[in-house]
């Protein structure tokens, strides 16, 4: 079955710690995205990538970093610089990097700060 | 700048009632795309529909229907004969035509629908 997987489902972060959220897709999509969702809010774009070894900042990139070494994978690191990391993180992909293309989402990772 | 407004924060209905979720958008582009997604309690966003600005035909898919009206900048979503499984948060989203730059998909804040048995 083709789809997007995210792991872990829940992640706990201690103060000053960097944590990495995994996102893998087997849809052969070129573009991948990371969004953050806070309670009662819509989704906000953190980073996106349209091709391997290339990525751009979204609206709220501060305190986050990404890499795109493989087409299938787009991990997100939440660094210690992100002062309010508690949120639900969703990864998405689309056939190409264009906002008009339908984005398909993974199941999400819930990040909590200890 | 593009914007999506979902004025209904929460709606509660009884099973078998019809319910309409409102979506109003703002854009200066003549080419744009509208989307609806469903987010059940599990959290994953499920794609429901994509519509471009040149296609004003209403669409029906089973119990779901969408009414696109450019004159009022609205793209409303109706669920007929609602069921408990329809309980979820529903998001409307807008993207402008891609010009090769940093255009992106913009989401409304969502409407939480609760269908009670």
PDB file of C-alpha atoms in Angstrom:
ATOM      1  CA  UNK A   1       0.000   0.000   0.000  1.00  0.00           C
ATOM      2  CA  UNK A   2       1.297   3.433  -0.919  1.00  0.00           C
ATOM      3  CA  UNK A   3       1.240   6.112   1.708  1.00  0.00           C
ATOM      4  CA  UNK A   4       3.025   8.322   4.161  1.00  0.00           C
ATOM      5  CA  UNK A   5       4.335   7.090   7.477  1.00  0.00           C
ATOM      6  CA  UNK A   6       5.379   9.207  10.416  1.00  0.00           C
ATOM      7  CA  UNK A   7       7.136   8.063  13.533  1.00  0.00           C
ATOM      8  CA  UNK A   8       6.941   8.082  16.406  1.00  0.00           C
ATOM      9  CA  UNK A   9       3.279   8.678  17.128  1.00  0.00           C
ATOM     10  CA  UNK A  10       4.156  10.407  20.416  1.00  0.00           C
ATOM     11  CA  UNK A  11       7.453  12.067  21.261  1.00  0.00           C
ATOM     12  CA  UNK A  12       8.619  13.612  24.498  1.00  0.00           C
ATOM     13  CA  UNK A  13      11.280  16.267  24.597  1.00  0.00           C
ATOM     14  CA  UNK A  14      13.296  17.457  27.543  1.00  0.00           C
ATOM     15  CA  UNK A  15      14.400  21.056  27.883  1.00  0.00           C
ATOM     16  CA  UNK A  16      17.404  21.833  25.704  1.00  0.00           C
ATOM     17  CA  UNK A  17      17.095  18.640  23.698  1.00  0.00           C
ATOM     18  CA  UNK A  18      16.898  18.282  19.930  1.00  0.00           C
ATOM     19  CA  UNK A  19      14.445  15.700  18.638  1.00  0.00           C
ATOM     20  CA  UNK A  20      13.861  14.357  15.139  1.00  0.00           C
ATOM     21  CA  UNK A  21      10.517  13.414  13.625  1.00  0.00           C
ATOM     22  CA  UNK A  22      10.527  10.907  10.810  1.00  0.00           C
ATOM     23  CA  UNK A  23       8.494  11.126   7.600  1.00  0.00           C
ATOM     24  CA  UNK A  24       8.673   8.548   4.824  1.00  0.00           C
ATOM     25  CA  UNK A  25       6.582   8.230   1.664  1.00  0.00           C
ATOM     26  CA  UNK A  26       6.395   5.545  -1.010  1.00  0.00           C
ATOM     27  CA  UNK A  27       4.136   7.473  -3.374  1.00  0.00           C
ATOM     28  CA  UNK A  28       7.056   8.548  -5.582  1.00  0.00           C
ATOM     29  CA  UNK A  29       6.136  12.157  -4.873  1.00  0.00           C
ATOM     30  CA  UNK A  30       8.679  14.868  -5.555  1.00  0.00           C
ATOM     31  CA  UNK A  31       7.454  17.393  -3.011  1.00  0.00           C
ATOM     32  CA  UNK A  32       7.226  17.022   0.750  1.00  0.00           C
ATOM     33  CA  UNK A  33       6.019  19.356   3.475  1.00  0.00           C
ATOM     34  CA  UNK A  34       5.994  19.778   7.249  1.00  0.00           C
ATOM     35  CA  UNK A  35       3.138  21.487   9.054  1.00  0.00           C
ATOM     36  CA  UNK A  36       2.511  22.352  12.646  1.00  0.00           C
ATOM     37  CA  UNK A  37      -0.988  22.260  14.158  1.00  0.00           C
ATOM     38  CA  UNK A  38      -1.868  23.881  17.480  1.00  0.00           C
ATOM     39  CA  UNK A  39      -5.212  23.313  19.239  1.00  0.00           C
ATOM     40  CA  UNK A  40      -8.047  25.155  17.528  1.00  0.00           C
ATOM     41  CA  UNK A  41      -5.759  26.353  14.774  1.00  0.00           C
ATOM     42  CA  UNK A  42      -5.270  25.575  11.149  1.00  0.00           C
ATOM     43  CA  UNK A  43      -2.057  24.160   9.772  1.00  0.00           C
ATOM     44  CA  UNK A  44       1.029  26.319   9.470  1.00  0.00           C
ATOM     45  CA  UNK A  45       3.841  25.494   7.066  1.00  0.00           C
ATOM     46  CA  UNK A  46       7.274  24.915   8.594  1.00  0.00           C
ATOM     47  CA  UNK A  47       9.413  23.727   5.671  1.00  0.00           C
ATOM     48  CA  UNK A  48       8.912  22.245   2.239  1.00  0.00           C
ATOM     49  CA  UNK A  49      11.063  20.495  -0.322  1.00  0.00           C
ATOM     50  CA  UNK A  50      10.455  20.095  -4.022  1.00  0.00           C
ATOM     51  CA  UNK A  51      13.452  17.958  -4.831  1.00  0.00           C
ATOM     52  CA  UNK A  52      16.236  16.015  -3.187  1.00  0.00           C
ATOM     53  CA  UNK A  53      18.867  18.193  -1.512  1.00  0.00           C
ATOM     54  CA  UNK A  54      16.697  21.285  -1.746  1.00  0.00           C
ATOM     55  CA  UNK A  55      14.253  22.780   0.752  1.00  0.00           C
ATOM     56  CA  UNK A  56      12.711  26.154   1.605  1.00  0.00           C
ATOM     57  CA  UNK A  57      11.478  27.784   4.758  1.00  0.00           C
ATOM     58  CA  UNK A  58       7.770  28.124   5.325  1.00  0.00           C
ATOM     59  CA  UNK A  59       6.014  30.601   7.596  1.00  0.00           C
ATOM     60  CA  UNK A  60       7.363  29.336  10.924  1.00  0.00           C
ATOM     61  CA  UNK A  61      10.794  27.811  10.253  1.00  0.00           C
ATOM     62  CA  UNK A  62      12.587  29.302  13.254  1.00  0.00           C
ATOM     63  CA  UNK A  63      13.727  26.600  15.662  1.00  0.00           C
ATOM     64  CA  UNK A  64      13.353  23.814  13.115  1.00  0.00           C
ATOM     65  CA  UNK A  65      15.649  22.168  10.590  1.00  0.00           C
ATOM     66  CA  UNK A  66      15.149  19.607   7.820  1.00  0.00           C
ATOM     67  CA  UNK A  67      17.078  17.514   5.351  1.00  0.00           C
ATOM     68  CA  UNK A  68      16.151  15.816   2.082  1.00  0.00           C
ATOM     69  CA  UNK A  69      18.846  13.306   1.239  1.00  0.00           C
ATOM     70  CA  UNK A  70      16.436  10.812  -0.293  1.00  0.00           C
ATOM     71  CA  UNK A  71      13.263  11.336  -2.279  1.00  0.00           C
ATOM     72  CA  UNK A  72      11.308   9.156   0.133  1.00  0.00           C
ATOM     73  CA  UNK A  73      12.405  10.811   3.356  1.00  0.00           C
ATOM     74  CA  UNK A  74      12.025  14.285   4.859  1.00  0.00           C
ATOM     75  CA  UNK A  75      12.940  14.285   8.575  1.00  0.00           C
ATOM     76  CA  UNK A  76      12.211  17.304  10.758  1.00  0.00           C
ATOM     77  CA  UNK A  77      14.425  18.253  13.709  1.00  0.00           C
ATOM     78  CA  UNK A  78      12.945  20.356  16.460  1.00  0.00           C
ATOM     79  CA  UNK A  79      15.885  22.156  18.002  1.00  0.00           C
ATOM     80  CA  UNK A  80      16.315  23.605  21.476  1.00  0.00           C
ATOM     81  CA  UNK A  81      15.831  27.021  19.889  1.00  0.00           C
ATOM     82  CA  UNK A  82      12.156  26.233  19.418  1.00  0.00           C
ATOM     83  CA  UNK A  83      10.755  27.557  22.693  1.00  0.00           C
ATOM     84  CA  UNK A  84       7.220  26.286  22.312  1.00  0.00           C
ATOM     85  CA  UNK A  85       7.456  22.947  20.521  1.00  0.00           C
ATOM     86  CA  UNK A  86       4.377  21.265  21.976  1.00  0.00           C
ATOM     87  CA  UNK A  87       2.114  20.657  18.970  1.00  0.00           C
ATOM     88  CA  UNK A  88       0.873  18.110  16.474  1.00  0.00           C
ATOM     89  CA  UNK A  89       3.213  17.760  13.477  1.00  0.00           C
ATOM     90  CA  UNK A  90       1.950  16.622  10.110  1.00  0.00           C
ATOM     91  CA  UNK A  91       3.992  15.606   7.113  1.00  0.00           C
ATOM     92  CA  UNK A  92       2.542  15.735   3.605  1.00  0.00           C
ATOM     93  CA  UNK A  93       3.608  15.050   0.055  1.00  0.00           C
ATOM     94  CA  UNK A  94       2.433  15.905  -3.446  1.00  0.00           C
ATOM     95  CA  UNK A  95       3.428  14.869  -6.934  1.00  0.00           C
ATOM     96  CA  UNK A  96       5.278  18.135  -7.461  1.00  0.00           C
ATOM     97  CA  UNK A  97       5.913  21.334  -5.607  1.00  0.00           C
ATOM     98  CA  UNK A  98       2.968  23.431  -6.543  1.00  0.00           C
ATOM     99  CA  UNK A  99       0.312  24.604  -4.117  1.00  0.00           C
ATOM    100  CA  UNK A 100      -2.365  23.574  -6.586  1.00  0.00           C
ATOM    101  CA  UNK A 101      -1.393  19.929  -6.353  1.00  0.00           C
ATOM    102  CA  UNK A 102      -3.261  17.851  -3.816  1.00  0.00           C
ATOM    103  CA  UNK A 103      -1.247  17.189  -0.692  1.00  0.00           C
ATOM    104  CA  UNK A 104      -1.608  13.843   1.057  1.00  0.00           C
ATOM    105  CA  UNK A 105      -0.915  13.637   4.754  1.00  0.00           C
ATOM    106  CA  UNK A 106       0.645  11.203   7.164  1.00  0.00           C
ATOM    107  CA  UNK A 107      -0.863  10.230  10.534  1.00  0.00           C
ATOM    108  CA  UNK A 108       1.086  12.861  12.472  1.00  0.00           C
ATOM    109  CA  UNK A 109       3.420  12.998  15.479  1.00  0.00           C
ATOM    110  CA  UNK A 110       2.376  14.576  18.750  1.00  0.00           C
ATOM    111  CA  UNK A 111       5.312  16.287  20.475  1.00  0.00           C
ATOM    112  CA  UNK A 112       5.161  17.008  24.182  1.00  0.00           C
ATOM    113  CA  UNK A 113       7.673  18.789  26.370  1.00  0.00           C
ATOM    114  CA  UNK A 114       8.591  17.236  29.714  1.00  0.00           C
TER     115      UNK A 114
ATOM    116  CA  UNK B   1      -2.917  38.033   0.504  1.00  0.00           C
ATOM    117  CA  UNK B   2      -4.968  34.874   0.448  1.00  0.00           C
ATOM    118  CA  UNK B   3      -7.155  33.980   3.402  1.00  0.00           C
ATOM    119  CA  UNK B   4      -9.657  31.307   4.374  1.00  0.00           C
ATOM    120  CA  UNK B   5     -12.366  31.868   6.961  1.00  0.00           C
ATOM    121  CA  UNK B   6     -14.359  29.095   8.563  1.00  0.00           C
ATOM    122  CA  UNK B   7     -16.623  31.046  10.857  1.00  0.00           C
ATOM    123  CA  UNK B   8     -18.204  28.009  12.489  1.00  0.00           C
ATOM    124  CA  UNK B   9     -15.817  26.826  15.182  1.00  0.00           C
ATOM    125  CA  UNK B  10     -17.994  23.934  16.361  1.00  0.00           C
ATOM    126  CA  UNK B  11     -21.236  22.388  15.167  1.00  0.00           C
ATOM    127  CA  UNK B  12     -23.241  19.705  16.912  1.00  0.00           C
ATOM    128  CA  UNK B  13     -26.035  17.783  15.187  1.00  0.00           C
ATOM    129  CA  UNK B  14     -28.065  14.680  15.746  1.00  0.00           C
ATOM    130  CA  UNK B  15     -27.573  11.720  13.459  1.00  0.00           C
ATOM    131  CA  UNK B  16     -29.467  11.890  10.156  1.00  0.00           C
ATOM    132  CA  UNK B  17     -29.578  15.671  10.165  1.00  0.00           C
ATOM    133  CA  UNK B  18     -28.122  17.555   7.209  1.00  0.00           C
ATOM    134  CA  UNK B  19     -25.300  19.927   8.040  1.00  0.00           C
ATOM    135  CA  UNK B  20     -23.472  22.603   6.034  1.00  0.00           C
ATOM    136  CA  UNK B  21     -19.951  23.749   6.795  1.00  0.00           C
ATOM    137  CA  UNK B  22     -19.140  27.227   5.547  1.00  0.00           C
ATOM    138  CA  UNK B  23     -15.930  28.337   3.883  1.00  0.00           C
ATOM    139  CA  UNK B  24     -15.259  31.870   2.669  1.00  0.00           C
ATOM    140  CA  UNK B  25     -12.026  32.726   0.919  1.00  0.00           C
ATOM    141  CA  UNK B  26     -10.127  35.799  -0.202  1.00  0.00           C
ATOM    142  CA  UNK B  27      -7.729  35.983  -3.102  1.00  0.00           C
ATOM    143  CA  UNK B  28      -6.741  38.461  -5.775  1.00  0.00           C
ATOM    144  CA  UNK B  29      -5.844  35.753  -8.266  1.00  0.00           C
ATOM    145  CA  UNK B  30      -8.219  34.644 -10.977  1.00  0.00           C
ATOM    146  CA  UNK B  31      -6.665  31.176 -10.924  1.00  0.00           C
ATOM    147  CA  UNK B  32      -6.899  29.373  -7.621  1.00  0.00           C
ATOM    148  CA  UNK B  33      -7.728  26.015  -6.081  1.00  0.00           C
ATOM    149  CA  UNK B  34      -9.930  25.083  -3.168  1.00  0.00           C
ATOM    150  CA  UNK B  35      -9.704  21.981  -1.034  1.00  0.00           C
ATOM    151  CA  UNK B  36     -11.572  20.292   1.783  1.00  0.00           C
ATOM    152  CA  UNK B  37      -9.908  17.906   4.233  1.00  0.00           C
ATOM    153  CA  UNK B  38     -11.335  15.811   7.049  1.00  0.00           C
ATOM    154  CA  UNK B  39      -9.385  15.254  10.280  1.00  0.00           C
ATOM    155  CA  UNK B  40     -10.917  12.452  12.364  1.00  0.00           C
ATOM    156  CA  UNK B  41      -9.892  12.007  16.023  1.00  0.00           C
ATOM    157  CA  UNK B  42      -6.941   9.868  14.904  1.00  0.00           C
ATOM    158  CA  UNK B  43      -5.342  13.046  13.537  1.00  0.00           C
ATOM    159  CA  UNK B  44      -4.544  12.237   9.926  1.00  0.00           C
ATOM    160  CA  UNK B  45      -5.882  14.696   7.362  1.00  0.00           C
ATOM    161  CA  UNK B  46      -7.951  12.962   4.717  1.00  0.00           C
ATOM    162  CA  UNK B  47      -8.339  14.637   1.339  1.00  0.00           C
ATOM    163  CA  UNK B  48     -11.968  15.080   0.254  1.00  0.00           C
ATOM    164  CA  UNK B  49     -12.086  17.356  -2.775  1.00  0.00           C
ATOM    165  CA  UNK B  50     -10.100  19.748  -4.969  1.00  0.00           C
ATOM    166  CA  UNK B  51     -11.778  22.348  -7.148  1.00  0.00           C
ATOM    167  CA  UNK B  52     -10.244  24.941  -9.464  1.00  0.00           C
ATOM    168  CA  UNK B  53     -11.595  28.453  -9.937  1.00  0.00           C
ATOM    169  CA  UNK B  54     -12.746  27.805 -13.491  1.00  0.00           C
ATOM    170  CA  UNK B  55     -15.047  24.979 -12.563  1.00  0.00           C
ATOM    171  CA  UNK B  56     -18.127  26.251 -10.752  1.00  0.00           C
ATOM    172  CA  UNK B  57     -20.096  23.075 -11.091  1.00  0.00           C
ATOM    173  CA  UNK B  58     -21.320  21.731  -7.813  1.00  0.00           C
ATOM    174  CA  UNK B  59     -20.148  18.267  -6.921  1.00  0.00           C
ATOM    175  CA  UNK B  60     -21.827  15.390  -5.179  1.00  0.00           C
ATOM    176  CA  UNK B  61     -20.116  12.317  -3.814  1.00  0.00           C
ATOM    177  CA  UNK B  62     -22.459  10.045  -1.922  1.00  0.00           C
ATOM    178  CA  UNK B  63     -23.701  11.950   1.123  1.00  0.00           C
ATOM    179  CA  UNK B  64     -21.198  14.760   0.521  1.00  0.00           C
ATOM    180  CA  UNK B  65     -21.808  17.772  -1.703  1.00  0.00           C
ATOM    181  CA  UNK B  66     -19.956  20.987  -2.350  1.00  0.00           C
ATOM    182  CA  UNK B  67     -21.359  24.327  -3.454  1.00  0.00           C
ATOM    183  CA  UNK B  68     -18.844  26.656  -5.105  1.00  0.00           C
ATOM    184  CA  UNK B  69     -20.000  30.245  -5.628  1.00  0.00           C
ATOM    185  CA  UNK B  70     -17.449  32.700  -6.968  1.00  0.00           C
ATOM    186  CA  UNK B  71     -19.878  35.601  -6.581  1.00  0.00           C
ATOM    187  CA  UNK B  72     -19.774  35.209  -2.814  1.00  0.00           C
ATOM    188  CA  UNK B  73     -16.262  33.671  -2.606  1.00  0.00           C
ATOM    189  CA  UNK B  74     -17.635  30.631  -0.864  1.00  0.00           C
ATOM    190  CA  UNK B  75     -17.029  26.907  -1.102  1.00  0.00           C
ATOM    191  CA  UNK B  76     -19.477  25.287   1.287  1.00  0.00           C
ATOM    192  CA  UNK B  77     -19.621  21.618   2.200  1.00  0.00           C
ATOM    193  CA  UNK B  78     -22.856  19.786   2.989  1.00  0.00           C
ATOM    194  CA  UNK B  79     -23.210  16.380   4.589  1.00  0.00           C
ATOM    195  CA  UNK B  80     -26.621  14.826   4.039  1.00  0.00           C
ATOM    196  CA  UNK B  81     -28.061  12.412   6.584  1.00  0.00           C
ATOM    197  CA  UNK B  82     -25.069  12.779   8.889  1.00  0.00           C
ATOM    198  CA  UNK B  83     -23.610   9.782  10.680  1.00  0.00           C
ATOM    199  CA  UNK B  84     -21.547   9.426  13.841  1.00  0.00           C
ATOM    200  CA  UNK B  85     -18.521   8.541  11.688  1.00  0.00           C
ATOM    201  CA  UNK B  86     -18.703  12.015  10.172  1.00  0.00           C
ATOM    202  CA  UNK B  87     -17.567  13.475  13.502  1.00  0.00           C
ATOM    203  CA  UNK B  88     -14.274  15.203  12.779  1.00  0.00           C
ATOM    204  CA  UNK B  89     -12.622  18.541  12.205  1.00  0.00           C
ATOM    205  CA  UNK B  90     -13.067  19.752   8.647  1.00  0.00           C
ATOM    206  CA  UNK B  91     -10.593  22.118   7.021  1.00  0.00           C
ATOM    207  CA  UNK B  92     -11.057  24.275   3.968  1.00  0.00           C
ATOM    208  CA  UNK B  93      -7.872  25.360   2.162  1.00  0.00           C
ATOM    209  CA  UNK B  94      -6.938  27.679  -0.690  1.00  0.00           C
ATOM    210  CA  UNK B  95      -3.981  27.874  -3.034  1.00  0.00           C
ATOM    211  CA  UNK B  96      -3.314  30.446  -5.678  1.00  0.00           C
ATOM    212  CA  UNK B  97      -2.058  29.488  -9.110  1.00  0.00           C
ATOM    213  CA  UNK B  98       1.572  28.554  -8.995  1.00  0.00           C
ATOM    214  CA  UNK B  99       3.901  31.143 -10.477  1.00  0.00           C
ATOM    215  CA  UNK B 100       7.069  29.278  -9.574  1.00  0.00           C
ATOM    216  CA  UNK B 101       7.583  31.167  -6.368  1.00  0.00           C
ATOM    217  CA  UNK B 102       6.669  30.659  -2.750  1.00  0.00           C
ATOM    218  CA  UNK B 103       2.928  30.278  -3.222  1.00  0.00           C
ATOM    219  CA  UNK B 104       1.490  27.897  -0.688  1.00  0.00           C
ATOM    220  CA  UNK B 105      -1.621  26.199   0.570  1.00  0.00           C
ATOM    221  CA  UNK B 106      -3.444  28.258   3.202  1.00  0.00           C
ATOM    222  CA  UNK B 107      -5.796  26.550   5.654  1.00  0.00           C
ATOM    223  CA  UNK B 108      -8.782  27.835   7.560  1.00  0.00           C
ATOM    224  CA  UNK B 109      -8.910  27.147  11.287  1.00  0.00           C
ATOM    225  CA  UNK B 110     -11.322  24.283  10.859  1.00  0.00           C
ATOM    226  CA  UNK B 111     -14.844  23.422  11.960  1.00  0.00           C
ATOM    227  CA  UNK B 112     -15.328  20.693  14.534  1.00  0.00           C
ATOM    228  CA  UNK B 113     -18.396  18.632  13.703  1.00  0.00           C
ATOM    229  CA  UNK B 114     -19.927  16.371  16.326  1.00  0.00           C
ATOM    230  CA  UNK B 115     -22.680  14.007  15.231  1.00  0.00           C
ATOM    231  CA  UNK B 116     -24.585  12.595  18.176  1.00  0.00           C
ATOM    232  CA  UNK B 117     -26.460   9.302  17.994  1.00  0.00           C
TER     233      UNK B 117
END
